[in-house]
PDB file of C-alpha atoms and ligand atoms in Angstrom:
ATOM      1  CA  UNK A 247      40.764  42.132   8.222  1.00 49.00           C
ATOM      2  CA  UNK A 248      40.972  40.001   4.883  1.00 56.00           C
ATOM      3  CA  UNK A 249      37.474  38.612   5.469  1.00 90.00           C
ATOM      4  CA  UNK A 250      36.660  40.816   2.007  1.00 96.00           C
ATOM      5  CA  UNK A 251      39.189  38.984   0.181  1.00 97.00           C
ATOM      6  CA  UNK A 252      39.139  36.050   1.634  1.00 97.00           C
ATOM      7  CA  UNK A 253      34.472  36.314   1.038  1.00 97.00           C
ATOM      8  CA  UNK A 254      35.863  37.283  -2.690  1.00 98.00           C
ATOM      9  CA  UNK A 255      37.859  33.813  -2.843  1.00 98.00           C
ATOM     10  CA  UNK A 256      35.463  31.671  -1.404  1.00 97.00           C
ATOM     11  CA  UNK A 257      33.144  33.203  -4.078  1.00 97.00           C
ATOM     12  CA  UNK A 258      34.989  32.645  -6.987  1.00 97.00           C
ATOM     13  CA  UNK A 259      36.114  29.023  -6.257  1.00 96.00           C
ATOM     14  CA  UNK A 260      32.541  28.193  -5.437  1.00 96.00           C
ATOM     15  CA  UNK A 261      31.102  29.254  -8.596  1.00 95.00           C
ATOM     16  CA  UNK A 262      34.497  28.300 -10.061  1.00 95.00           C
ATOM     17  CA  UNK A 263      33.821  24.885  -9.824  1.00 93.00           C
ATOM     18  CA  UNK A 264      30.003  24.983 -10.847  1.00 90.00           C
ATOM     19  CA  UNK A 265      29.138  24.040 -15.138  1.00 72.00           C
ATOM     20  CA  UNK A 266      29.313  26.663 -17.210  1.00 71.00           C
ATOM     21  CA  UNK A 267      30.433  29.401 -19.418  1.00 63.00           C
ATOM     22  CA  UNK A 268      32.570  31.407 -17.087  1.00 82.00           C
ATOM     23  CA  UNK A 269      34.163  28.810 -15.334  1.00 89.00           C
ATOM     24  CA  UNK A 270      37.856  29.226 -16.633  1.00 90.00           C
ATOM     25  CA  UNK A 271      37.055  32.473 -16.405  1.00 92.00           C
ATOM     26  CA  UNK A 272      36.461  32.364 -12.753  1.00 95.00           C
ATOM     27  CA  UNK A 273      39.443  29.923 -11.968  1.00 95.00           C
ATOM     28  CA  UNK A 274      41.805  32.345 -13.065  1.00 96.00           C
ATOM     29  CA  UNK A 275      40.055  35.216 -10.882  1.00 97.00           C
ATOM     30  CA  UNK A 276      40.364  33.351  -7.638  1.00 97.00           C
ATOM     31  CA  UNK A 277      43.480  33.008  -8.580  1.00 97.00           C
ATOM     32  CA  UNK A 278      44.393  36.869  -9.421  1.00 97.00           C
ATOM     33  CA  UNK A 279      41.887  37.187  -5.612  1.00 98.00           C
ATOM     34  CA  UNK A 280      44.592  35.141  -4.471  1.00 98.00           C
ATOM     35  CA  UNK A 281      47.562  37.225  -5.430  1.00 98.00           C
ATOM     36  CA  UNK A 282      45.540  40.638  -4.971  1.00 98.00           C
ATOM     37  CA  UNK A 283      45.101  39.478  -0.969  1.00 98.00           C
ATOM     38  CA  UNK A 284      48.765  38.425  -0.941  1.00 97.00           C
ATOM     39  CA  UNK A 285      49.439  42.650  -1.571  1.00 98.00           C
ATOM     40  CA  UNK A 286      46.999  43.936   0.155  1.00 97.00           C
ATOM     41  CA  UNK A 287      48.556  41.392   3.198  1.00 96.00           C
ATOM     42  CA  UNK A 288      52.442  42.452   2.205  1.00 96.00           C
ATOM     43  CA  UNK A 289      50.786  45.995   2.999  1.00 96.00           C
ATOM     44  CA  UNK A 290      49.705  45.354   6.312  1.00 94.00           C
ATOM     45  CA  UNK A 291      52.188  43.129   7.093  1.00 94.00           C
ATOM     46  CA  UNK A 292      55.250  45.724   6.775  1.00 93.00           C
ATOM     47  CA  UNK A 293      56.740  47.281   9.381  1.00 90.00           C
ATOM     48  CA  UNK A 294      57.985  50.405   9.591  1.00 90.00           C
ATOM     49  CA  UNK A 295      55.722  51.551   6.683  1.00 91.00           C
ATOM     50  CA  UNK A 296      52.274  53.172   6.550  1.00 92.00           C
ATOM     51  CA  UNK A 297      50.831  54.773   2.790  1.00 95.00           C
ATOM     52  CA  UNK A 298      51.399  57.741   2.046  1.00 96.00           C
ATOM     53  CA  UNK A 299      48.467  58.307  -0.001  1.00 96.00           C
ATOM     54  CA  UNK A 300      50.994  59.981  -2.996  1.00 97.00           C
ATOM     55  CA  UNK A 301      51.445  56.722  -5.494  1.00 97.00           C
ATOM     56  CA  UNK A 302      54.956  58.627  -6.448  1.00 96.00           C
ATOM     57  CA  UNK A 303      56.232  58.093  -2.744  1.00 96.00           C
ATOM     58  CA  UNK A 304      54.389  54.931  -1.978  1.00 97.00           C
ATOM     59  CA  UNK A 305      55.198  53.543  -5.769  1.00 96.00           C
ATOM     60  CA  UNK A 306      58.397  51.459  -4.921  1.00 94.00           C
ATOM     61  CA  UNK A 307      56.442  49.490  -2.100  1.00 95.00           C
ATOM     62  CA  UNK A 308      53.683  48.777  -4.441  1.00 96.00           C
ATOM     63  CA  UNK A 309      55.570  47.716  -7.226  1.00 94.00           C
ATOM     64  CA  UNK A 310      57.825  45.071  -4.877  1.00 92.00           C
ATOM     65  CA  UNK A 311      54.826  43.598  -4.178  1.00 94.00           C
ATOM     66  CA  UNK A 312      53.779  42.329  -7.565  1.00 95.00           C
ATOM     67  CA  UNK A 313      56.038  39.405  -8.463  1.00 94.00           C
ATOM     68  CA  UNK A 314      53.398  37.359  -6.546  1.00 96.00           C
ATOM     69  CA  UNK A 315      50.895  38.827  -9.050  1.00 97.00           C
ATOM     70  CA  UNK A 316      52.427  38.120 -11.863  1.00 97.00           C
ATOM     71  CA  UNK A 317      53.979  34.987 -10.798  1.00 97.00           C
ATOM     72  CA  UNK A 318      50.337  34.341 -11.020  1.00 97.00           C
ATOM     73  CA  UNK A 319      49.322  35.497 -13.939  1.00 97.00           C
ATOM     74  CA  UNK A 320      51.479  34.171 -16.014  1.00 97.00           C
ATOM     75  CA  UNK A 321      51.240  30.345 -14.679  1.00 96.00           C
ATOM     76  CA  UNK A 322      47.106  30.534 -14.747  1.00 94.00           C
ATOM     77  CA  UNK A 323      46.392  33.875 -17.054  1.00 94.00           C
ATOM     78  CA  UNK A 324      44.916  33.905 -20.033  1.00 93.00           C
ATOM     79  CA  UNK A 325      48.117  33.099 -23.516  1.00 94.00           C
ATOM     80  CA  UNK A 326      48.255  36.715 -23.669  1.00 94.00           C
ATOM     81  CA  UNK A 327      48.445  38.241 -20.409  1.00 95.00           C
ATOM     82  CA  UNK A 328      50.386  35.387 -19.228  1.00 96.00           C
ATOM     83  CA  UNK A 329      52.887  36.582 -22.238  1.00 96.00           C
ATOM     84  CA  UNK A 330      53.019  40.052 -20.146  1.00 95.00           C
ATOM     85  CA  UNK A 331      53.078  38.862 -17.129  1.00 96.00           C
ATOM     86  CA  UNK A 332      55.940  36.701 -18.391  1.00 95.00           C
ATOM     87  CA  UNK A 333      56.873  39.941 -19.641  1.00 94.00           C
ATOM     88  CA  UNK A 334      57.113  42.096 -16.894  1.00 93.00           C
ATOM     89  CA  UNK A 335      58.646  39.588 -14.155  1.00 92.00           C
ATOM     90  CA  UNK A 336      61.647  39.533 -16.723  1.00 90.00           C
ATOM     91  CA  UNK A 337      61.679  43.221 -17.672  1.00 86.00           C
ATOM     92  CA  UNK A 338      62.944  46.708 -16.488  1.00 78.00           C
ATOM     93  CA  UNK A 339      61.291  48.155 -13.884  1.00 76.00           C
ATOM     94  CA  UNK A 340      60.445  51.682 -14.898  1.00 85.00           C
ATOM     95  CA  UNK A 341      57.729  50.993 -17.498  1.00 86.00           C
ATOM     96  CA  UNK A 342      55.409  48.583 -14.837  1.00 91.00           C
ATOM     97  CA  UNK A 343      56.718  52.416 -12.213  1.00 94.00           C
ATOM     98  CA  UNK A 344      54.749  54.360 -15.182  1.00 94.00           C
ATOM     99  CA  UNK A 345      52.242  52.215 -15.761  1.00 93.00           C
ATOM    100  CA  UNK A 346      50.755  52.395 -11.942  1.00 96.00           C
ATOM    101  CA  UNK A 347      51.145  55.811 -12.104  1.00 96.00           C
ATOM    102  CA  UNK A 348      49.624  56.519 -15.472  1.00 95.00           C
ATOM    103  CA  UNK A 349      46.987  54.530 -14.038  1.00 95.00           C
ATOM    104  CA  UNK A 350      46.952  56.734 -10.312  1.00 95.00           C
ATOM    105  CA  UNK A 351      46.590  59.760 -12.270  1.00 94.00           C
ATOM    106  CA  UNK A 352      43.727  58.924 -15.059  1.00 92.00           C
ATOM    107  CA  UNK A 353      42.229  55.155 -14.283  1.00 92.00           C
ATOM    108  CA  UNK A 354      41.378  52.901 -17.693  1.00 92.00           C
ATOM    109  CA  UNK A 355      39.955  50.034 -17.071  1.00 93.00           C
ATOM    110  CA  UNK A 356      42.390  48.214 -20.010  1.00 93.00           C
ATOM    111  CA  UNK A 357      45.148  48.386 -17.424  1.00 94.00           C
ATOM    112  CA  UNK A 358      44.837  44.754 -16.612  1.00 96.00           C
ATOM    113  CA  UNK A 359      47.999  45.128 -14.879  1.00 96.00           C
ATOM    114  CA  UNK A 360      48.292  48.591 -12.977  1.00 96.00           C
ATOM    115  CA  UNK A 361      44.455  48.213 -11.878  1.00 97.00           C
ATOM    116  CA  UNK A 362      44.947  44.439 -10.452  1.00 97.00           C
ATOM    117  CA  UNK A 363      47.824  46.192  -8.321  1.00 97.00           C
ATOM    118  CA  UNK A 364      46.583  49.237  -7.506  1.00 97.00           C
ATOM    119  CA  UNK A 365      43.241  47.535  -6.160  1.00 98.00           C
ATOM    120  CA  UNK A 366      44.636  46.266  -2.881  1.00 98.00           C
ATOM    121  CA  UNK A 367      46.656  49.912  -2.593  1.00 97.00           C
ATOM    122  CA  UNK A 368      43.766  51.855  -2.324  1.00 97.00           C
ATOM    123  CA  UNK A 369      41.959  49.506  -0.462  1.00 97.00           C
ATOM    124  CA  UNK A 370      44.409  49.673   2.333  1.00 96.00           C
ATOM    125  CA  UNK A 371      44.425  53.499   1.589  1.00 97.00           C
ATOM    126  CA  UNK A 372      40.641  53.134   2.600  1.00 96.00           C
ATOM    127  CA  UNK A 373      41.146  51.080   5.486  1.00 95.00           C
ATOM    128  CA  UNK A 374      43.340  53.337   7.245  1.00 94.00           C
ATOM    129  CA  UNK A 375      41.554  56.646   6.182  1.00 95.00           C
ATOM    130  CA  UNK A 376      44.736  57.933   4.535  1.00 96.00           C
ATOM    131  CA  UNK A 377      43.150  60.237   1.915  1.00 95.00           C
ATOM    132  CA  UNK A 378      44.611  59.424  -2.463  1.00 95.00           C
ATOM    133  CA  UNK A 379      46.924  62.021  -3.531  1.00 93.00           C
ATOM    134  CA  UNK A 380      47.150  63.168  -7.503  1.00 88.00           C
ATOM    135  CA  UNK A 381      44.524  61.479  -8.989  1.00 87.00           C
ATOM    136  CA  UNK A 382      42.671  63.954 -11.874  1.00 75.00           C
ATOM    137  CA  UNK A 383      39.332  62.695 -11.535  1.00 80.00           C
ATOM    138  CA  UNK A 384      35.935  64.429 -11.693  1.00 75.00           C
ATOM    139  CA  UNK A 385      34.621  63.612  -8.577  1.00 78.00           C
ATOM    140  CA  UNK A 386      30.453  63.794  -8.142  1.00 84.00           C
ATOM    141  CA  UNK A 387      28.049  61.802  -6.882  1.00 87.00           C
ATOM    142  CA  UNK A 388      28.423  58.963  -9.560  1.00 93.00           C
ATOM    143  CA  UNK A 389      31.965  58.084  -8.206  1.00 95.00           C
ATOM    144  CA  UNK A 390      33.605  56.948  -5.329  1.00 95.00           C
ATOM    145  CA  UNK A 391      33.793  59.895  -2.594  1.00 94.00           C
ATOM    146  CA  UNK A 392      36.934  58.288  -1.001  1.00 95.00           C
ATOM    147  CA  UNK A 393      38.876  57.923  -4.261  1.00 95.00           C
ATOM    148  CA  UNK A 394      37.424  59.156  -6.891  1.00 94.00           C
ATOM    149  CA  UNK A 395      37.033  55.906  -8.918  1.00 95.00           C
ATOM    150  CA  UNK A 396      34.095  54.925 -10.959  1.00 96.00           C
ATOM    151  CA  UNK A 397      31.731  52.178 -10.205  1.00 97.00           C
ATOM    152  CA  UNK A 398      32.202  48.465 -11.310  1.00 98.00           C
ATOM    153  CA  UNK A 399      28.978  47.000  -9.930  1.00 98.00           C
ATOM    154  CA  UNK A 400      26.069  48.154  -8.158  1.00 98.00           C
ATOM    155  CA  UNK A 401      23.434  45.727  -5.691  1.00 97.00           C
ATOM    156  CA  UNK A 402      20.875  46.097  -3.969  1.00 96.00           C
ATOM    157  CA  UNK A 403      20.902  44.775   0.131  1.00 94.00           C
ATOM    158  CA  UNK A 404      18.315  45.813   2.913  1.00 88.00           C
ATOM    159  CA  UNK A 405      19.757  48.247   5.693  1.00 79.00           C
ATOM    160  CA  UNK A 406      17.782  48.144   9.188  1.00 74.00           C
ATOM    161  CA  UNK A 407      15.423  50.699  10.096  1.00 68.00           C
ATOM    162  CA  UNK A 408      14.641  51.073   6.073  1.00 65.00           C
ATOM    163  CA  UNK A 409      11.294  51.167   4.600  1.00 62.00           C
ATOM    164  CA  UNK A 410      12.770  50.103   1.294  1.00 65.00           C
ATOM    165  CA  UNK A 411      13.015  46.665   0.338  1.00 70.00           C
ATOM    166  CA  UNK A 412      16.488  47.325  -0.714  1.00 79.00           C
ATOM    167  CA  UNK A 413      18.939  49.945  -0.552  1.00 92.00           C
ATOM    168  CA  UNK A 414      21.193  50.809  -3.390  1.00 95.00           C
ATOM    169  CA  UNK A 415      24.919  51.349  -3.326  1.00 97.00           C
ATOM    170  CA  UNK A 416      28.076  50.900  -6.084  1.00 98.00           C
ATOM    171  CA  UNK A 417      31.542  49.383  -5.591  1.00 98.00           C
ATOM    172  CA  UNK A 418      34.229  51.344  -6.252  1.00 97.00           C
ATOM    173  CA  UNK A 419      36.848  49.998  -9.104  1.00 97.00           C
ATOM    174  CA  UNK A 420      39.825  51.532  -7.715  1.00 96.00           C
ATOM    175  CA  UNK A 421      39.110  50.967  -3.956  1.00 97.00           C
ATOM    176  CA  UNK A 422      36.785  48.283  -3.738  1.00 97.00           C
ATOM    177  CA  UNK A 423      34.843  50.332  -0.888  1.00 96.00           C
ATOM    178  CA  UNK A 424      31.111  51.240  -1.154  1.00 96.00           C
ATOM    179  CA  UNK A 425      28.780  54.320  -1.215  1.00 96.00           C
ATOM    180  CA  UNK A 426      24.753  54.395  -1.045  1.00 95.00           C
ATOM    181  CA  UNK A 427      23.542  56.094  -4.153  1.00 95.00           C
ATOM    182  CA  UNK A 428      19.653  56.359  -5.382  1.00 93.00           C
ATOM    183  CA  UNK A 429      18.024  53.744  -6.814  1.00 92.00           C
ATOM    184  CA  UNK A 430      16.366  54.606 -10.131  1.00 94.00           C
ATOM    185  CA  UNK A 431      18.991  56.713 -11.641  1.00 96.00           C
ATOM    186  CA  UNK A 432      21.281  55.947 -13.966  1.00 98.00           C
ATOM    187  CA  UNK A 433      25.002  55.766 -12.377  1.00 97.00           C
ATOM    188  CA  UNK A 434      27.138  57.307 -15.180  1.00 96.00           C
ATOM    189  CA  UNK A 435      25.518  60.472 -16.401  1.00 96.00           C
ATOM    190  CA  UNK A 436      22.516  60.623 -13.879  1.00 96.00           C
ATOM    191  CA  UNK A 437      19.080  59.934 -16.516  1.00 97.00           C
ATOM    192  CA  UNK A 438      16.431  59.773 -13.903  1.00 97.00           C
ATOM    193  CA  UNK A 439      13.683  59.451 -16.320  1.00 97.00           C
ATOM    194  CA  UNK A 440      12.289  56.174 -15.858  1.00 96.00           C
ATOM    195  CA  UNK A 441      11.029  55.524 -19.369  1.00 97.00           C
ATOM    196  CA  UNK A 442      15.182  56.101 -20.440  1.00 98.00           C
ATOM    197  CA  UNK A 443      16.462  53.578 -17.900  1.00 98.00           C
ATOM    198  CA  UNK A 444      15.865  49.941 -18.566  1.00 96.00           C
ATOM    199  CA  UNK A 445      16.069  46.349 -16.422  1.00 96.00           C
ATOM    200  CA  UNK A 446      17.333  43.557 -18.009  1.00 96.00           C
ATOM    201  CA  UNK A 447      18.059  39.606 -16.980  1.00 91.00           C
ATOM    202  CA  UNK A 448      17.393  35.754 -18.383  1.00 94.00           C
ATOM    203  CA  UNK A 449      16.253  33.356 -16.391  1.00 94.00           C
ATOM    204  CA  UNK A 450      19.774  31.773 -15.703  1.00 92.00           C
ATOM    205  CA  UNK A 451      20.802  34.950 -12.796  1.00 94.00           C
ATOM    206  CA  UNK A 452      17.723  35.359 -10.682  1.00 94.00           C
ATOM    207  CA  UNK A 453      19.616  37.888  -8.596  1.00 96.00           C
ATOM    208  CA  UNK A 454      21.997  39.248 -11.605  1.00 97.00           C
ATOM    209  CA  UNK A 455      20.826  42.324 -13.636  1.00 97.00           C
ATOM    210  CA  UNK A 456      22.003  44.808 -16.640  1.00 98.00           C
ATOM    211  CA  UNK A 457      20.917  48.086 -15.676  1.00 98.00           C
ATOM    212  CA  UNK A 458      21.228  49.978 -19.341  1.00 98.00           C
ATOM    213  CA  UNK A 459      20.952  53.958 -19.453  1.00 98.00           C
ATOM    214  CA  UNK A 460      19.347  54.978 -23.545  1.00 98.00           C
ATOM    215  CA  UNK A 461      19.890  58.530 -22.624  1.00 98.00           C
ATOM    216  CA  UNK A 462      24.641  57.625 -21.799  1.00 98.00           C
ATOM    217  CA  UNK A 463      24.024  54.099 -23.999  1.00 98.00           C
ATOM    218  CA  UNK A 464      25.650  52.580 -20.873  1.00 98.00           C
ATOM    219  CA  UNK A 465      25.285  49.845 -18.404  1.00 98.00           C
ATOM    220  CA  UNK A 466      26.121  48.372 -15.002  1.00 98.00           C
ATOM    221  CA  UNK A 467      25.425  44.940 -13.277  1.00 98.00           C
ATOM    222  CA  UNK A 468      22.851  44.937 -10.857  1.00 98.00           C
ATOM    223  CA  UNK A 469      23.126  42.363  -8.415  1.00 98.00           C
ATOM    224  CA  UNK A 470      20.147  41.970  -5.571  1.00 97.00           C
ATOM    225  CA  UNK A 471      21.789  40.503  -2.736  1.00 96.00           C
ATOM    226  CA  UNK A 472      17.880  40.394  -1.495  1.00 95.00           C
ATOM    227  CA  UNK A 473      17.073  37.862  -3.626  1.00 94.00           C
ATOM    228  CA  UNK A 474      20.250  36.020  -2.981  1.00 95.00           C
ATOM    229  CA  UNK A 475      22.466  37.283   0.114  1.00 94.00           C
ATOM    230  CA  UNK A 476      25.150  34.811  -0.501  1.00 95.00           C
ATOM    231  CA  UNK A 477      26.494  37.007  -3.984  1.00 97.00           C
ATOM    232  CA  UNK A 478      29.710  39.000  -3.647  1.00 97.00           C
ATOM    233  CA  UNK A 479      28.743  41.540  -6.042  1.00 98.00           C
ATOM    234  CA  UNK A 480      32.193  41.759  -7.533  1.00 97.00           C
ATOM    235  CA  UNK A 481      32.630  38.202  -8.379  1.00 97.00           C
ATOM    236  CA  UNK A 482      28.974  37.420  -9.744  1.00 96.00           C
ATOM    237  CA  UNK A 483      29.549  40.028 -12.261  1.00 96.00           C
ATOM    238  CA  UNK A 484      32.285  38.038 -13.030  1.00 95.00           C
ATOM    239  CA  UNK A 485      30.043  35.204 -13.394  1.00 94.00           C
ATOM    240  CA  UNK A 486      26.958  36.660 -15.428  1.00 94.00           C
ATOM    241  CA  UNK A 487      30.067  37.371 -18.298  1.00 93.00           C
ATOM    242  CA  UNK A 488      26.912  35.935 -20.739  1.00 93.00           C
ATOM    243  CA  UNK A 489      24.759  39.253 -19.869  1.00 96.00           C
ATOM    244  CA  UNK A 490      27.594  42.042 -20.326  1.00 96.00           C
ATOM    245  CA  UNK A 491      27.639  39.462 -24.285  1.00 94.00           C
ATOM    246  CA  UNK A 492      24.150  40.351 -24.264  1.00 95.00           C
ATOM    247  CA  UNK A 493      24.676  44.278 -23.569  1.00 97.00           C
ATOM    248  CA  UNK A 494      26.675  45.188 -26.064  1.00 97.00           C
ATOM    249  CA  UNK A 495      24.762  43.495 -28.255  1.00 97.00           C
ATOM    250  CA  UNK A 496      21.874  45.780 -27.973  1.00 97.00           C
ATOM    251  CA  UNK A 497      24.892  48.237 -27.998  1.00 98.00           C
ATOM    252  CA  UNK A 498      25.455  49.752 -24.700  1.00 98.00           C
ATOM    253  CA  UNK A 499      28.952  49.795 -23.529  1.00 98.00           C
ATOM    254  CA  UNK A 500      30.039  49.104 -19.512  1.00 98.00           C
ATOM    255  CA  UNK A 501      30.626  52.157 -17.341  1.00 97.00           C
ATOM    256  CA  UNK A 502      33.778  49.900 -15.967  1.00 97.00           C
ATOM    257  CA  UNK A 503      35.010  46.935 -17.030  1.00 97.00           C
ATOM    258  CA  UNK A 504      35.784  44.385 -14.241  1.00 95.00           C
ATOM    259  CA  UNK A 505      39.258  43.289 -14.709  1.00 93.00           C
ATOM    260  CA  UNK A 506      38.622  40.159 -16.929  1.00 88.00           C
ATOM    261  CA  UNK A 507      37.840  42.721 -19.311  1.00 90.00           C
ATOM    262  CA  UNK A 508      34.661  42.323 -19.739  1.00 91.00           C
TER     263      UNK A 508
HETATM  264 ZN1   ZN B 273      37.432  54.533  -4.258  1.00 55.59          ZN
HETATM  265 ZN1   ZN B 274      23.085  56.912 -18.302  1.00 55.59          ZN
END
């Protein structure tokens, strides 16, 4: 059941080995994914425990799973995150517990540690069919039907029996589940008028584009698996970091920053 994590790790390792601007970020992300996989495995392998879906009940287990991730970030992370990880390794646990609970109730894409550790937790909830409890989220078709999380990335893939050239799915930033979404619609505000929706891409990344909306000025990255089936949307979003810089320069805000903060 670790195939999801292995796939992301494999893709990050491969891209980190290539030349290009995001090489260091990808090498770090590959380490982070390994730590997330370990956390996920620790939940799965825990005897006499299954998650309740209410983080207040589960938080001690979640927090106790974090040490490996903190060590990896302290060792391999960018300077500021490494320092923060080091501090958390030696601090009282209460601050981290509070951060986890805050994130769970009301997620923010700038809470790196909470998001990193709650992704494998929420994914385990999704896989065990344990409904998440205690999240104050808006809901609606533009957020994850399982946990209410924001979309991290959009992707196109062919589905059998479908007449369209590719179906569009969104991938949840919290539980990493995917859900089907209409193709020509802003994933942030629901804008449907084609004149308000722009697609931008650079020859450097043939299968990746910026899907931007001129009504709400938000964007999300779109990964086209019908063009390149070996891509992993979560990782390819990071790989194409230069497109994020381009979008930001042109006044667009990402719906949800990825773990690297882009
Ligand atoms: Zn979700
Ligand atoms: Zn919009």
